[in-house]
PDB file of C-alpha atoms in Angstrom:
ATOM      1  CA  UNK A   1      27.526-121.288  17.687  1.00  0.00           C
ATOM      2  CA  UNK A   2      29.668-121.770  20.542  1.00  0.00           C
ATOM      3  CA  UNK A   3      32.739-121.521  19.705  1.00  0.00           C
ATOM      4  CA  UNK A   4      35.129-119.122  20.787  1.00  0.00           C
ATOM      5  CA  UNK A   5      35.386-115.580  19.506  1.00  0.00           C
ATOM      6  CA  UNK A   6      38.053-113.356  18.501  1.00  0.00           C
ATOM      7  CA  UNK A   7      36.428-110.163  19.119  1.00  0.00           C
ATOM      8  CA  UNK A   8      34.089-108.982  21.277  1.00  0.00           C
ATOM      9  CA  UNK A   9      30.077-108.958  21.124  1.00  0.00           C
ATOM     10  CA  UNK A  10      28.228-106.002  22.574  1.00  0.00           C
ATOM     11  CA  UNK A  11      24.824-106.138  24.161  1.00  0.00           C
ATOM     12  CA  UNK A  12      22.332-103.492  22.330  1.00  0.00           C
ATOM     13  CA  UNK A  13      18.871-102.131  22.932  1.00  0.00           C
ATOM     14  CA  UNK A  14      18.778-101.653  19.230  1.00  0.00           C
ATOM     15  CA  UNK A  15      15.940-102.893  16.648  1.00  0.00           C
ATOM     16  CA  UNK A  16      16.533-104.201  13.210  1.00  0.00           C
ATOM     17  CA  UNK A  17      14.689-105.034  10.214  1.00  0.00           C
ATOM     18  CA  UNK A  18      15.779-107.883   8.158  1.00  0.00           C
ATOM     19  CA  UNK A  19      14.193-107.294   4.024  1.00  0.00           C
ATOM     20  CA  UNK A  20      13.141-110.828   3.282  1.00  0.00           C
ATOM     21  CA  UNK A  21      13.389-112.941   6.122  1.00  0.00           C
ATOM     22  CA  UNK A  22      10.208-111.567   7.993  1.00  0.00           C
ATOM     23  CA  UNK A  23       8.234-108.471   8.569  1.00  0.00           C
ATOM     24  CA  UNK A  24       8.376-106.163  11.438  1.00  0.00           C
ATOM     25  CA  UNK A  25      11.128-105.731  13.668  1.00  0.00           C
ATOM     26  CA  UNK A  26      13.248-107.623  15.535  1.00  0.00           C
ATOM     27  CA  UNK A  27      15.734-107.382  18.860  1.00  0.00           C
ATOM     28  CA  UNK A  28      19.277-106.952  18.455  1.00  0.00           C
ATOM     29  CA  UNK A  29      20.677-108.616  20.878  1.00  0.00           C
ATOM     30  CA  UNK A  30      24.227-108.226  20.655  1.00  0.00           C
ATOM     31  CA  UNK A  31      26.728-107.094  17.413  1.00  0.00           C
ATOM     32  CA  UNK A  32      30.560-107.208  16.888  1.00  0.00           C
ATOM     33  CA  UNK A  33      32.321-106.252  13.791  1.00  0.00           C
ATOM     34  CA  UNK A  34      31.680-109.737  12.326  1.00  0.00           C
ATOM     35  CA  UNK A  35      28.901-110.791  13.563  1.00  0.00           C
ATOM     36  CA  UNK A  36      25.233-110.437  15.517  1.00  0.00           C
ATOM     37  CA  UNK A  37      22.299-111.869  16.700  1.00  0.00           C
ATOM     38  CA  UNK A  38      18.453-111.020  16.620  1.00  0.00           C
ATOM     39  CA  UNK A  39      15.720-111.802  18.613  1.00  0.00           C
ATOM     40  CA  UNK A  40      11.766-112.281  17.391  1.00  0.00           C
ATOM     41  CA  UNK A  41       8.713-113.403  18.544  1.00  0.00           C
ATOM     42  CA  UNK A  42       7.663-114.701  15.223  1.00  0.00           C
ATOM     43  CA  UNK A  43       8.792-117.863  13.415  1.00  0.00           C
ATOM     44  CA  UNK A  44      11.267-117.374  11.142  1.00  0.00           C
ATOM     45  CA  UNK A  45      11.867-120.247   8.509  1.00  0.00           C
ATOM     46  CA  UNK A  46      15.356-119.349   7.540  1.00  0.00           C
ATOM     47  CA  UNK A  47      18.574-121.782   6.408  1.00  0.00           C
ATOM     48  CA  UNK A  48      21.859-121.115   7.199  1.00  0.00           C
ATOM     49  CA  UNK A  49      23.866-119.726   4.449  1.00  0.00           C
ATOM     50  CA  UNK A  50      20.725-117.236   3.707  1.00  0.00           C
ATOM     51  CA  UNK A  51      22.017-113.576   2.772  1.00  0.00           C
ATOM     52  CA  UNK A  52      19.938-110.775   3.543  1.00  0.00           C
ATOM     53  CA  UNK A  53      20.036-107.103   3.810  1.00  0.00           C
ATOM     54  CA  UNK A  54      19.384-105.697   7.703  1.00  0.00           C
ATOM     55  CA  UNK A  55      18.719-102.389   8.471  1.00  0.00           C
ATOM     56  CA  UNK A  56      20.233-101.494  12.324  1.00  0.00           C
ATOM     57  CA  UNK A  57      17.968 -98.996  14.453  1.00  0.00           C
ATOM     58  CA  UNK A  58      20.005 -97.868  17.377  1.00  0.00           C
ATOM     59  CA  UNK A  59      18.814 -96.994  20.506  1.00  0.00           C
ATOM     60  CA  UNK A  60      18.375 -92.676  20.633  1.00  0.00           C
ATOM     61  CA  UNK A  61      21.186 -92.788  23.321  1.00  0.00           C
ATOM     62  CA  UNK A  62      23.595 -93.591  20.685  1.00  0.00           C
ATOM     63  CA  UNK A  63      22.980 -90.537  18.462  1.00  0.00           C
ATOM     64  CA  UNK A  64      23.627 -92.739  15.533  1.00  0.00           C
ATOM     65  CA  UNK A  65      21.541 -92.479  12.527  1.00  0.00           C
ATOM     66  CA  UNK A  66      19.919 -96.514  11.056  1.00  0.00           C
ATOM     67  CA  UNK A  67      22.458 -98.558   8.912  1.00  0.00           C
ATOM     68  CA  UNK A  68      21.857-101.435   6.855  1.00  0.00           C
ATOM     69  CA  UNK A  69      24.432-104.435   6.813  1.00  0.00           C
ATOM     70  CA  UNK A  70      24.852-107.153   4.364  1.00  0.00           C
ATOM     71  CA  UNK A  71      24.500-110.365   6.501  1.00  0.00           C
ATOM     72  CA  UNK A  72      24.107-114.023   6.091  1.00  0.00           C
ATOM     73  CA  UNK A  73      22.845-116.554   8.276  1.00  0.00           C
ATOM     74  CA  UNK A  74      24.376-118.773  10.551  1.00  0.00           C
ATOM     75  CA  UNK A  75      22.280-120.704  12.949  1.00  0.00           C
ATOM     76  CA  UNK A  76      19.123-120.780  14.237  1.00  0.00           C
ATOM     77  CA  UNK A  77      17.232-121.617  17.763  1.00  0.00           C
ATOM     78  CA  UNK A  78      13.750-121.672  17.933  1.00  0.00           C
ATOM     79  CA  UNK A  79      11.616-121.828  21.322  1.00  0.00           C
ATOM     80  CA  UNK A  80       7.838-121.882  22.015  1.00  0.00           C
ATOM     81  CA  UNK A  81       7.919-118.219  21.837  1.00  0.00           C
ATOM     82  CA  UNK A  82      10.876-116.829  20.261  1.00  0.00           C
ATOM     83  CA  UNK A  83      13.419-117.028  17.732  1.00  0.00           C
ATOM     84  CA  UNK A  84      16.863-116.098  17.361  1.00  0.00           C
ATOM     85  CA  UNK A  85      19.257-115.889  14.351  1.00  0.00           C
ATOM     86  CA  UNK A  86      22.760-115.678  14.197  1.00  0.00           C
ATOM     87  CA  UNK A  87      24.547-113.786  11.263  1.00  0.00           C
ATOM     88  CA  UNK A  88      27.919-113.420   9.841  1.00  0.00           C
ATOM     89  CA  UNK A  89      28.234-109.655   8.830  1.00  0.00           C
ATOM     90  CA  UNK A  90      29.709-109.989   5.234  1.00  0.00           C
ATOM     91  CA  UNK A  91      29.403-105.899   4.168  1.00  0.00           C
ATOM     92  CA  UNK A  92      28.530-102.830   5.266  1.00  0.00           C
ATOM     93  CA  UNK A  93      28.069-100.329   2.855  1.00  0.00           C
ATOM     94  CA  UNK A  94      27.409 -97.578   5.509  1.00  0.00           C
ATOM     95  CA  UNK A  95      30.744 -98.431   7.303  1.00  0.00           C
ATOM     96  CA  UNK A  96      31.378 -95.063   9.527  1.00  0.00           C
ATOM     97  CA  UNK A  97      27.992 -95.446  10.728  1.00  0.00           C
ATOM     98  CA  UNK A  98      28.434 -98.980  11.727  1.00  0.00           C
ATOM     99  CA  UNK A  99      32.007 -98.298  13.300  1.00  0.00           C
ATOM    100  CA  UNK A 100      30.396 -95.930  15.196  1.00  0.00           C
ATOM    101  CA  UNK A 101      27.744 -97.720  16.768  1.00  0.00           C
ATOM    102  CA  UNK A 102      30.007-100.800  17.334  1.00  0.00           C
ATOM    103  CA  UNK A 103      32.327 -97.895  18.971  1.00  0.00           C
ATOM    104  CA  UNK A 104      29.704 -96.427  21.270  1.00  0.00           C
ATOM    105  CA  UNK A 105      28.875 -99.986  22.426  1.00  0.00           C
ATOM    106  CA  UNK A 106      32.319-100.808  23.453  1.00  0.00           C
ATOM    107  CA  UNK A 107      32.469 -97.339  25.466  1.00  0.00           C
ATOM    108  CA  UNK A 108      29.079 -97.508  26.875  1.00  0.00           C
ATOM    109  CA  UNK A 109      29.461 -98.365  30.730  1.00  0.00           C
ATOM    110  CA  UNK A 110      26.624-101.365  30.569  1.00  0.00           C
ATOM    111  CA  UNK A 111      29.360-103.600  28.598  1.00  0.00           C
ATOM    112  CA  UNK A 112      31.225-103.945  31.945  1.00  0.00           C
TER     113      UNK A 112
END
């Protein structure tokens, strides 16, 4: 979890739905072309290595439609009021939407 990353992670204000992991939306805290981190107020009982379909719902300012990613859990941190989960991105069936979103986040001034 604390390894040095080859690529930059970009902060987001997007939401995600992870099919088969929990119901409802979670906050997408950051994303890169290789991984992402989410935060939810729901306890998530997950083991590293699980593969899921994640629907990413970008913030409206991005003007990018929702898209799906195939992700694999890498780590989980739970606290008394939240749960963070780190994922490795395995596949992006809608690659153009995903790449546009990462490009938007890299361009956006708030990532200084």
